[in-house]
Coordinates of C-alpha atoms and ligand atoms in Angstrom, one line a residue:
M1 CA 0.0 -0.1 0.1
S2 CA 1.4 3.4 -0.8
L3 CA 0.9 6.6 1.2
K4 CA -1.3 7.9 -1.6
D5 CA -4.2 5.5 -0.8
S6 CA -6.8 7.7 0.9
Q7 CA -8.7 5.0 2.6
W8 CA -5.5 3.1 3.7
W9 CA -7.2 2.5 7.2
R10 CA -9.6 0.1 5.6
D11 CA -7.0 -2.7 5.0
A12 CA -3.9 -1.6 6.6
V13 CA -1.4 -3.7 8.8
I14 CA -1.1 -1.5 11.9
Y15 CA 1.7 -2.1 14.4
Q16 CA 1.4 -1.0 17.9
V17 CA 4.6 0.5 19.4
Y18 CA 4.7 0.5 23.2
P19 CA 7.4 3.2 23.5
R20 CA 8.7 2.1 27.0
S21 CA 9.6 -1.2 25.7
Y22 CA 10.5 -1.0 22.0
A23 CA 14.1 0.2 22.2
D24 CA 16.2 2.2 24.5
A25 CA 18.8 4.5 23.0
N26 CA 19.8 6.7 25.9
G27 CA 20.7 3.8 28.3
D28 CA 18.2 4.4 31.1
G29 CA 16.4 1.0 30.8
V30 CA 13.3 2.7 29.3
G31 CA 12.5 2.8 25.6
D32 CA 12.4 6.1 23.8
I33 CA 11.9 7.8 20.5
A34 CA 15.6 7.7 19.5
G35 CA 15.4 4.0 20.0
I36 CA 12.4 3.7 17.7
R37 CA 13.9 5.8 15.1
A38 CA 17.1 3.6 15.3
R39 CA 14.9 0.4 14.8
L40 CA 12.5 1.8 12.2
G41 CA 14.2 -0.6 9.8
H42 CA 12.5 -3.6 11.5
L43 CA 9.0 -2.1 10.8
R44 CA 10.0 -1.3 7.3
D45 CA 11.2 -4.9 6.7
L46 CA 8.2 -6.3 8.5
G47 CA 6.1 -4.4 5.8
V48 CA 3.7 -2.7 8.1
D49 CA 1.5 0.2 6.8
A50 CA 1.2 2.2 10.0
I51 CA 2.5 2.6 13.5
W52 CA 0.1 3.2 16.5
M53 CA 2.2 4.9 19.2
S54 CA 0.9 4.3 22.8
P55 CA 1.1 7.5 24.8
W56 CA 4.5 9.4 24.6
Y57 CA 3.3 12.6 26.3
P58 CA 4.5 14.1 29.6
S59 CA 3.1 12.0 32.4
P60 CA 3.7 11.0 36.0
M61 CA 3.3 7.4 34.6
A62 CA 0.7 6.5 37.3
D63 CA -0.8 4.3 34.4
A64 CA 2.2 4.0 32.2
G65 CA 1.5 7.2 30.3
Y66 CA -2.4 6.8 30.1
D67 CA -2.3 9.7 32.6
V68 CA -1.4 12.6 30.4
A69 CA -0.2 15.8 31.8
D70 CA 0.3 17.7 28.6
F71 CA -1.0 16.4 25.3
R72 CA 1.2 18.8 23.2
D73 CA 4.6 17.6 24.3
I74 CA 6.7 14.5 24.8
D75 CA 7.7 13.1 28.1
P76 CA 11.5 13.6 28.7
A77 CA 11.9 9.9 29.3
F78 CA 11.0 9.4 25.6
G79 CA 12.6 12.4 24.1
T80 CA 11.4 15.7 22.7
L81 CA 8.7 17.0 20.3
T82 CA 11.3 17.8 17.8
E83 CA 12.4 14.0 17.9
A84 CA 8.7 13.0 17.6
E85 CA 8.4 15.2 14.5
A86 CA 11.6 13.7 13.0
L87 CA 10.2 10.2 13.6
I88 CA 6.8 11.0 11.9
E89 CA 8.8 12.4 8.9
E90 CA 11.2 9.2 8.8
A91 CA 8.2 7.0 9.2
H92 CA 6.5 8.6 6.3
A93 CA 9.7 8.4 4.3
A94 CA 9.7 4.6 4.9
G95 CA 6.2 4.4 3.6
I96 CA 4.7 4.1 7.2
R97 CA 1.8 6.1 8.5
M98 CA 1.7 7.3 12.0
I99 CA -1.3 7.0 14.6
V100 CA -1.1 8.7 18.0
D101 CA -2.9 7.7 21.2
I102 CA -5.4 10.3 22.7
V103 CA -6.8 9.7 26.1
P104 CA -10.0 11.9 26.4
N105 CA -11.7 10.3 29.4
H106 CA -9.4 11.4 31.9
I107 CA -6.1 13.4 32.3
S108 CA -3.3 13.3 34.9
S109 CA -3.9 14.7 38.3
E110 CA -0.7 16.7 37.5
H111 CA -2.3 18.4 34.4
P112 CA -2.6 22.2 35.0
W113 CA -6.3 22.1 34.9
F114 CA -6.5 19.5 37.7
K115 CA -4.1 21.4 39.8
A116 CA -6.0 24.6 39.3
A117 CA -9.3 22.9 40.2
L118 CA -7.7 21.5 43.4
A119 CA -6.2 24.9 44.4
S120 CA -9.5 26.6 44.8
P121 CA -13.3 25.5 45.0
D122 CA -14.0 28.6 43.0
A123 CA -11.6 27.9 40.1
P124 CA -13.4 27.6 36.7
E125 CA -11.4 24.5 36.0
R126 CA -13.4 22.8 38.8
D127 CA -16.2 22.4 36.3
Y128 CA -13.9 20.4 33.9
F129 CA -14.1 17.5 36.3
W130 CA -16.7 15.7 38.4
F131 CA -16.5 17.3 41.9
R132 CA -19.4 16.3 44.2
P133 CA -20.2 16.4 47.7
G134 CA -20.2 13.1 49.6
R135 CA -23.2 11.3 51.0
G136 CA -23.9 10.9 54.7
D137 CA -24.1 13.5 57.5
T138 CA -20.7 14.9 56.9
G139 CA -20.2 14.0 53.4
E140 CA -18.0 11.2 54.5
Q141 CA -19.4 8.5 51.9
M142 CA -18.5 8.4 48.3
P143 CA -21.2 10.1 46.1
T144 CA -21.8 6.7 44.3
D145 CA -20.8 3.1 44.8
W146 CA -19.6 2.8 41.3
R147 CA -16.7 0.2 40.7
G148 CA -13.6 1.4 38.9
E149 CA -12.6 0.0 35.5
F150 CA -9.4 -1.5 37.3
G151 CA -11.6 -2.5 40.2
G152 CA -11.8 -0.5 43.4
T153 CA -13.7 2.6 44.1
T154 CA -14.1 5.5 41.9
W155 CA -14.1 8.7 44.0
T156 CA -11.3 10.4 46.1
R157 CA -11.8 13.0 48.7
T158 CA -10.0 16.3 48.6
P159 CA -8.8 18.2 51.6
D160 CA -11.8 20.6 51.2
G161 CA -14.2 17.7 51.8
S162 CA -15.5 17.3 48.3
W163 CA -15.0 14.1 46.2
Y164 CA -13.8 13.8 42.5
L165 CA -14.5 10.9 40.0
H166 CA -11.9 8.6 38.5
L167 CA -13.0 5.7 36.7
F168 CA -9.3 4.4 36.8
T169 CA -6.8 5.5 39.4
P170 CA -7.1 8.5 41.6
E171 CA -4.3 10.0 39.4
Q172 CA -6.6 9.9 36.5
P173 CA -9.4 12.4 37.3
D174 CA -12.3 12.0 34.8
L175 CA -13.1 14.9 32.5
N176 CA -16.6 16.4 32.3
W177 CA -17.5 16.1 28.7
D178 CA -20.7 18.2 29.2
H179 CA -18.3 21.1 29.4
P180 CA -17.8 23.0 26.1
D181 CA -14.1 24.0 27.1
V182 CA -13.3 20.2 27.4
R183 CA -14.7 19.6 23.9
A184 CA -12.8 22.5 22.4
E185 CA -9.6 21.5 24.1
F186 CA -9.6 18.0 22.6
E187 CA -10.5 19.2 19.1
S188 CA -7.6 21.6 19.4
I189 CA -5.3 18.7 20.5
L190 CA -6.5 16.7 17.4
R191 CA -5.5 19.6 15.3
F192 CA -2.1 19.9 17.0
W193 CA -1.3 16.4 15.9
F194 CA -2.9 16.5 12.5
D195 CA -1.0 19.6 11.9
R196 CA 2.2 17.6 12.6
G197 CA 1.3 15.2 9.9
V198 CA 0.0 12.3 11.8
D199 CA -2.4 10.0 10.0
G200 CA -4.7 8.8 12.7
I201 CA -5.8 8.9 16.2
R202 CA -6.3 6.0 18.5
I203 CA -9.0 6.9 21.0
D204 CA -8.6 5.5 24.5
S205 CA -11.6 4.2 26.5
A206 CA -13.8 5.8 23.8
A207 CA -17.1 4.7 25.2
L208 CA -16.8 6.1 28.7
L209 CA -16.6 9.8 28.2
L210 CA -20.2 10.8 29.1
K211 CA -21.7 10.3 32.5
D212 CA -25.2 10.6 33.7
P213 CA -25.1 13.8 35.8
A214 CA -27.8 12.4 38.2
L215 CA -25.1 9.7 39.2
P216 CA -27.5 6.8 39.6
E217 CA -26.0 3.6 40.8
V218 CA -25.2 0.8 38.2
L219 CA -28.4 -1.4 38.2
E220 CA -29.1 -4.5 36.1
D221 CA -32.1 -3.3 34.3
S222 CA -31.3 0.6 34.1
P223 CA -29.2 2.5 31.6
H224 CA -25.6 2.4 32.6
P225 CA -24.5 5.7 34.2
F226 CA -21.1 5.8 32.3
H227 CA -20.8 3.0 29.6
D228 CA -21.9 4.0 26.1
L229 CA -24.1 6.9 26.9
D230 CA -25.9 8.1 23.7
G231 CA -24.3 11.6 24.1
V232 CA -20.8 10.3 23.2
H233 CA -21.6 9.9 19.6
E234 CA -22.0 13.8 19.3
V235 CA -18.4 14.1 20.6
Y236 CA -17.1 11.7 17.8
R237 CA -19.2 13.4 15.0
A238 CA -17.6 16.6 16.0
W239 CA -14.0 14.7 15.9
R240 CA -14.9 13.4 12.6
R241 CA -15.6 16.9 11.3
V242 CA -12.0 17.8 12.4
S243 CA -10.5 14.8 10.8
D244 CA -12.3 15.2 7.5
S245 CA -11.2 18.7 7.3
Y246 CA -7.6 17.2 6.9
G247 CA -8.8 14.8 4.4
E248 CA -10.3 11.2 4.3
D249 CA -6.8 9.9 4.7
R250 CA -6.9 10.8 8.5
A251 CA -8.4 8.1 10.6
L252 CA -10.1 7.9 14.0
I253 CA -9.7 4.5 15.7
G254 CA -11.8 3.8 18.8
E255 CA -11.0 1.5 21.8
V256 CA -14.5 0.4 22.4
W257 CA -15.0 -2.6 24.8
M258 CA -18.7 -3.5 24.1
P259 CA -20.4 -6.8 24.3
E260 CA -23.3 -5.9 22.2
V261 CA -22.2 -5.7 18.6
E262 CA -25.0 -3.4 17.4
R263 CA -24.1 -0.8 20.0
F264 CA -20.4 -1.2 19.0
A265 CA -21.2 -0.6 15.4
N266 CA -22.9 2.8 16.3
Y267 CA -19.4 4.2 16.8
L268 CA -18.5 3.3 13.1
R269 CA -21.4 5.2 11.5
P270 CA -20.2 7.1 8.4
D271 CA -20.0 10.4 10.3
E272 CA -18.2 8.9 13.3
L273 CA -15.0 6.8 13.8
H274 CA -13.4 5.1 10.9
A275 CA -12.6 2.0 12.8
A276 CA -12.5 0.3 16.3
F277 CA -10.7 -2.6 17.8
N278 CA -12.4 -5.8 17.6
F279 CA -12.2 -7.3 21.2
D280 CA -14.7 -9.9 20.4
F281 CA -12.1 -11.5 18.2
L282 CA -9.4 -11.0 20.7
G283 CA -11.2 -12.7 23.5
C284 CA -12.6 -15.5 21.4
A285 CA -11.6 -19.1 22.2
W286 CA -9.6 -21.3 19.8
D287 CA -12.7 -23.0 18.8
P288 CA -13.9 -23.3 15.1
R289 CA -17.6 -22.8 15.8
L290 CA -17.0 -19.8 18.1
M291 CA -14.5 -18.2 15.9
R292 CA -16.6 -18.6 12.8
D293 CA -19.5 -17.1 14.7
C294 CA -17.3 -14.2 15.7
V295 CA -16.1 -13.6 12.1
D296 CA -19.7 -13.7 10.9
R297 CA -20.9 -11.2 13.6
T298 CA -18.0 -9.0 13.1
L299 CA -18.4 -8.8 9.2
H300 CA -22.2 -8.4 9.4
A301 CA -22.1 -5.6 12.0
H302 CA -19.4 -3.7 10.1
A303 CA -21.1 -4.2 6.7
A304 CA -24.2 -2.5 8.2
V305 CA -22.4 0.8 8.7
G306 CA -19.9 0.4 5.9
A307 CA -16.8 0.3 8.2
P308 CA -14.0 -1.9 7.9
A309 CA -13.6 -4.8 10.4
T310 CA -10.5 -4.9 12.4
W311 CA -8.7 -8.1 13.7
V312 CA -6.6 -7.8 16.8
L313 CA -5.0 -10.8 18.8
S314 CA -3.0 -8.8 21.5
N315 CA -2.1 -5.4 22.9
H316 CA -0.5 -3.8 25.9
D317 CA -3.5 -4.5 28.1
V318 CA -4.2 -8.3 27.5
T319 CA -2.3 -11.6 28.0
R320 CA -0.2 -12.3 25.1
H321 CA -1.9 -14.7 22.7
V322 CA 1.1 -17.3 22.6
T323 CA 0.3 -17.8 26.2
R324 CA -3.5 -17.7 26.0
Y325 CA -3.6 -20.2 23.1
G326 CA -1.4 -22.5 25.1
R327 CA -3.8 -22.7 28.0
E328 CA -6.8 -25.0 28.4
D329 CA -9.1 -22.0 28.5
T330 CA -8.0 -20.0 25.4
T331 CA -10.4 -17.1 26.0
F332 CA -9.5 -13.7 27.3
S333 CA -11.5 -11.4 29.6
F334 CA -10.5 -9.2 32.5
D335 CA -13.1 -10.9 34.7
N336 CA -11.7 -14.3 34.2
N337 CA -8.2 -14.3 35.6
L338 CA -6.1 -17.3 34.4
D339 CA -2.7 -16.0 35.6
G340 CA -0.6 -19.1 36.5
T341 CA -2.7 -21.7 35.0
P342 CA -0.7 -24.3 33.0
V343 CA 0.6 -23.1 29.6
D344 CA 1.9 -25.3 26.7
L345 CA 4.1 -22.6 24.9
E346 CA 4.7 -24.8 22.0
L347 CA 1.0 -25.4 21.4
G348 CA 0.5 -21.6 22.0
T349 CA 3.1 -20.7 19.4
R350 CA 1.8 -23.2 16.8
R351 CA -1.7 -21.6 17.2
A352 CA -0.3 -18.1 17.2
R353 CA 1.4 -18.8 13.8
A354 CA -2.0 -20.1 12.5
A355 CA -3.7 -17.1 14.0
A356 CA -1.3 -14.7 12.2
L357 CA -2.4 -16.3 8.8
L358 CA -6.0 -16.0 9.8
S359 CA -5.9 -12.4 11.1
L360 CA -3.9 -11.3 8.1
S361 CA -6.3 -12.7 5.5
L362 CA -9.7 -11.7 6.9
P363 CA -11.3 -8.7 5.3
G364 CA -10.4 -5.4 7.0
A365 CA -7.3 -4.1 9.0
T366 CA -5.0 -6.2 11.0
Y367 CA -3.3 -5.0 14.2
I368 CA 0.0 -6.4 15.5
Y369 CA 1.2 -5.6 19.0
Q370 CA 4.9 -5.2 19.2
G371 CA 6.7 -8.5 19.9
E372 CA 3.8 -10.5 18.5
E373 CA 5.9 -10.9 15.2
L374 CA 8.7 -12.4 17.4
G375 CA 6.4 -14.9 19.0
L376 CA 6.8 -13.4 22.4
W377 CA 4.8 -15.0 25.3
E378 CA 3.5 -13.4 28.5
N379 CA 6.3 -13.0 31.1
E380 CA 4.4 -14.6 34.0
N381 CA 7.7 -14.8 36.1
I382 CA 7.9 -11.1 37.1
P383 CA 8.4 -10.8 40.8
P384 CA 5.4 -8.8 42.1
E385 CA 7.5 -6.3 43.8
E386 CA 8.6 -5.3 40.3
F387 CA 5.1 -4.7 39.0
Q388 CA 4.4 -1.2 38.0
D389 CA 0.8 -1.7 36.6
P390 CA -1.9 0.0 38.8
M391 CA -4.2 -2.7 37.9
W392 CA -2.2 -5.2 40.0
G393 CA -3.2 -3.8 43.4
R394 CA -6.8 -3.5 42.3
R395 CA -7.6 -6.6 40.4
G396 CA -4.8 -9.0 41.3
H397 CA -3.7 -9.1 37.7
S398 CA -0.9 -7.1 36.2
R399 CA -0.6 -6.2 32.6
D400 CA 3.2 -6.0 32.9
G401 CA 3.7 -9.5 31.6
C402 CA 2.8 -8.2 28.1
R403 CA 4.8 -5.1 28.3
V404 CA 8.2 -6.6 28.7
P405 CA 11.0 -5.0 26.6
M406 CA 11.7 -6.4 23.1
P407 CA 14.6 -8.8 22.5
W408 CA 16.6 -7.6 19.5
T409 CA 20.1 -9.2 19.6
G410 CA 22.5 -11.5 21.5
D411 CA 22.1 -14.5 23.8
E412 CA 21.5 -12.7 27.1
A413 CA 19.1 -10.2 28.6
P414 CA 18.8 -7.2 27.9
F415 CA 19.0 -8.6 24.3
G416 CA 20.1 -5.2 22.8
F417 CA 17.1 -3.5 24.2
T418 CA 19.1 -1.2 26.5
T419 CA 22.6 -1.0 27.9
A420 CA 21.1 -0.6 31.4
T421 CA 18.7 -2.8 33.4
P422 CA 15.4 -3.0 31.4
W423 CA 12.4 -1.6 33.3
L424 CA 10.9 -5.0 33.3
P425 CA 12.8 -8.3 33.3
Q426 CA 13.0 -10.4 30.0
P427 CA 12.8 -14.2 30.1
A428 CA 16.3 -15.8 29.4
E429 CA 14.4 -18.2 26.9
W430 CA 13.9 -15.2 24.7
K431 CA 17.4 -15.7 23.3
D432 CA 15.7 -17.8 20.6
R433 CA 13.2 -15.2 19.9
T434 CA 15.3 -12.1 19.2
A435 CA 14.7 -10.4 15.9
Q436 CA 18.3 -11.2 14.9
A437 CA 18.1 -15.0 15.8
Q438 CA 15.0 -15.2 13.7
T439 CA 16.0 -13.1 10.6
G440 CA 16.7 -15.5 7.8
D441 CA 15.3 -18.5 9.5
P442 CA 12.4 -19.6 7.3
N443 CA 10.7 -21.4 10.2
S444 CA 10.7 -18.4 12.6
M445 CA 7.7 -16.3 13.5
L446 CA 9.3 -13.1 12.3
E447 CA 9.8 -14.6 8.7
L448 CA 6.2 -16.0 8.7
Y449 CA 4.9 -12.5 9.5
R450 CA 7.2 -10.8 6.9
S451 CA 6.2 -13.3 4.2
A452 CA 2.5 -13.1 5.0
I453 CA 2.5 -9.2 5.1
A454 CA 4.4 -9.3 1.8
L455 CA 2.0 -11.7 0.2
R456 CA -1.1 -9.8 1.5
R457 CA 0.2 -6.9 -0.5
T458 CA 0.3 -8.6 -3.7
E459 CA -2.8 -10.9 -3.4
S460 CA -6.1 -9.3 -4.4
L461 CA -8.0 -10.1 -1.1
A462 CA -11.3 -9.4 -2.5
E463 CA -14.9 -10.6 -1.7
F464 CA -15.1 -13.0 1.4
S465 CA -16.9 -16.3 1.4
W466 CA -16.8 -19.3 3.5
L467 CA -15.6 -22.6 2.0
D468 CA -17.7 -25.6 2.7
L469 CA -15.3 -27.9 4.7
D470 CA -15.4 -29.8 7.9
P471 CA -17.0 -27.6 10.6
S472 CA -13.9 -28.1 12.8
V473 CA -11.8 -26.0 10.3
L474 CA -12.2 -22.4 9.4
A475 CA -11.9 -22.1 5.6
F476 CA -12.6 -19.2 3.4
C477 CA -12.0 -17.8 0.0
R478 CA -11.1 -14.2 -0.9
G479 CA -11.8 -13.1 -4.5
R480 CA -11.6 -15.7 -7.1
N481 CA -8.9 -18.1 -5.8
F482 CA -7.3 -17.1 -2.7
G483 CA -8.0 -19.5 0.0
C484 CA -7.2 -19.7 3.8
V485 CA -7.7 -22.8 5.9
V486 CA -7.2 -23.1 9.7
N487 CA -7.4 -26.5 11.1
M488 CA -8.9 -26.2 14.7
S489 CA -9.8 -29.9 14.9
G490 CA -7.4 -32.3 16.8
A491 CA -6.6 -34.2 13.7
P492 CA -5.0 -33.8 10.3
I493 CA -7.5 -32.8 7.5
A494 CA -7.4 -33.0 3.7
L495 CA -6.9 -29.8 1.9
P496 CA -9.4 -28.5 -0.5
A497 CA -8.6 -28.7 -4.2
H498 CA -5.9 -26.2 -5.0
Q499 CA -3.3 -25.3 -7.7
S500 CA -0.6 -24.4 -5.1
V501 CA 0.3 -23.7 -1.5
L502 CA 1.2 -20.1 -1.0
L503 CA 2.3 -20.1 2.7
T504 CA 1.8 -22.5 5.6
S505 CA 2.1 -21.7 9.3
G506 CA 3.7 -25.1 9.8
P507 CA 4.8 -28.1 7.9
L508 CA 2.1 -30.0 6.1
D509 CA 1.7 -33.8 6.5
G510 CA 1.7 -34.7 2.8
D511 CA -1.4 -33.2 1.4
R512 CA -3.0 -32.9 4.8
L513 CA -3.1 -29.9 7.2
P514 CA -2.0 -30.9 10.7
P515 CA -4.0 -29.5 13.7
D516 CA -3.4 -26.0 14.8
T517 CA -2.0 -25.2 11.5
A518 CA -3.0 -22.7 8.8
V519 CA -2.4 -22.5 5.1
W520 CA -2.8 -20.0 2.4
L521 CA -3.7 -21.6 -0.9
R522 CA -4.2 -20.8 -4.6
L523 CA -7.5 -22.5 -5.1
S524 CA -8.3 -24.2 -8.2
Ligands
GLC601 C1 -7.1 2.0 28.0 C2 -5.7 1.6 27.9 C3 -5.2 1.2 29.2 C4 -5.4 2.2 30.1 C5 -6.9 2.6 30.3 C6 -6.8 3.9 31.0 O1 -7.8 0.7 28.3 O2 -5.5 0.7 26.8 O3 -3.8 0.8 29.0 O4 -4.9 1.7 31.5 O5 -7.3 2.8 29.0 O6 -6.4 4.9 30.3

């Protein structure tokens, strides 16, 4: 795909860079922009169309940068705004687009707005947040019993006795999206980054912005007080007007966790977001019937609004899929903590290879979380005292295991990531998973991803239809004669009639496809 395609976001391969863990150039154990620039060649060689950059703004890092103190600058740990601009330019020169991450639901408690709001009950900034008196005789009880997104309570009391709302940590006060200044500020932030040439915006926690001002409790049969309120769509219509004013090649991509697919699709109406992450697919079990239903549901819901589907296997919040697919329970959900349950990494890796061919040949855009192309697994052996994720203390699950720094070269940690001690420990076994060790090895995960992405570019992946094979395999056709078959049964299966094998995720057994293996075919 060239940078000229205006609707590139419809079928792009988008690579998520988690800047703390990509590459460290200044030797402090934390990744930075200079490191990303130095290793941009990895992404060019991988063949991705775009980078989604997790937050790189000044932040006290109470939630790894999702607590933003200034949306118009770069945290000194990562570099400078000038370096960010240089990276955008260099990525473009390499044919790679750039997506930045904007967090509109909340800001850092160190943001000047919140500091001003705390300094005086009369400050106009007070209305940018949700300050409320408490319940009880002396206001000693929280205004509501809402549970936070990381677990735990959602209100913190200030020295003047009032409470403020935070759906995440107390260091992430929620903004009041009913206030016009908040809306104007974020539209201006979008412009700030579009003016710097970015091609898209990833929108954090996109469905949470609006709250019912009456602050009702969360009750089974009543409308939810802060999930997916109808008013949120007006915010994204306004954002779409901003992005459209820069051209249809600028994309808005929402993080929308939503079990009801019709409600999800509402965010993708033609005058709202261009795309949203498919967490239905991410959480789906390695099961042919469930996967097929998920694909059908996804394609159907997106077709109804004319939006491209997205295929996501991992990100910086969820257990890496090599690990998930190696467990007995292969689903993912924050409510079902599987930490420490037995993992067969060989099985997980085999399935992850097959899942790569699946996710790269379904219709729509595919997201790759950094390290997925190296076949990294969740580091489940981080000593709890080294955990940095605020979710750990609240939910008893840490997301740090999927955020471990990348292994680039050499036989020992830190594997070329840094010259210092990496901010999280890397497993010694990753010596076989470095980019260096895998380059040129035709059986490696990295070469599989490179070949698949290269083929995806040259194949015309047109109209999708299911192939009528055994129900324990997923098999579909794209266009006239491109086929993908994923064997999710426990036994080898016969391949459908074909002219040639284009790519396999593992060795074939004669003319049969072994279990947990996928193949791309030129069908006859
Ligand atoms: C999103 C981010 C996650 C963050 C949360 C609060 O879910 O992906 O990392 O902790 O929002 O901003």
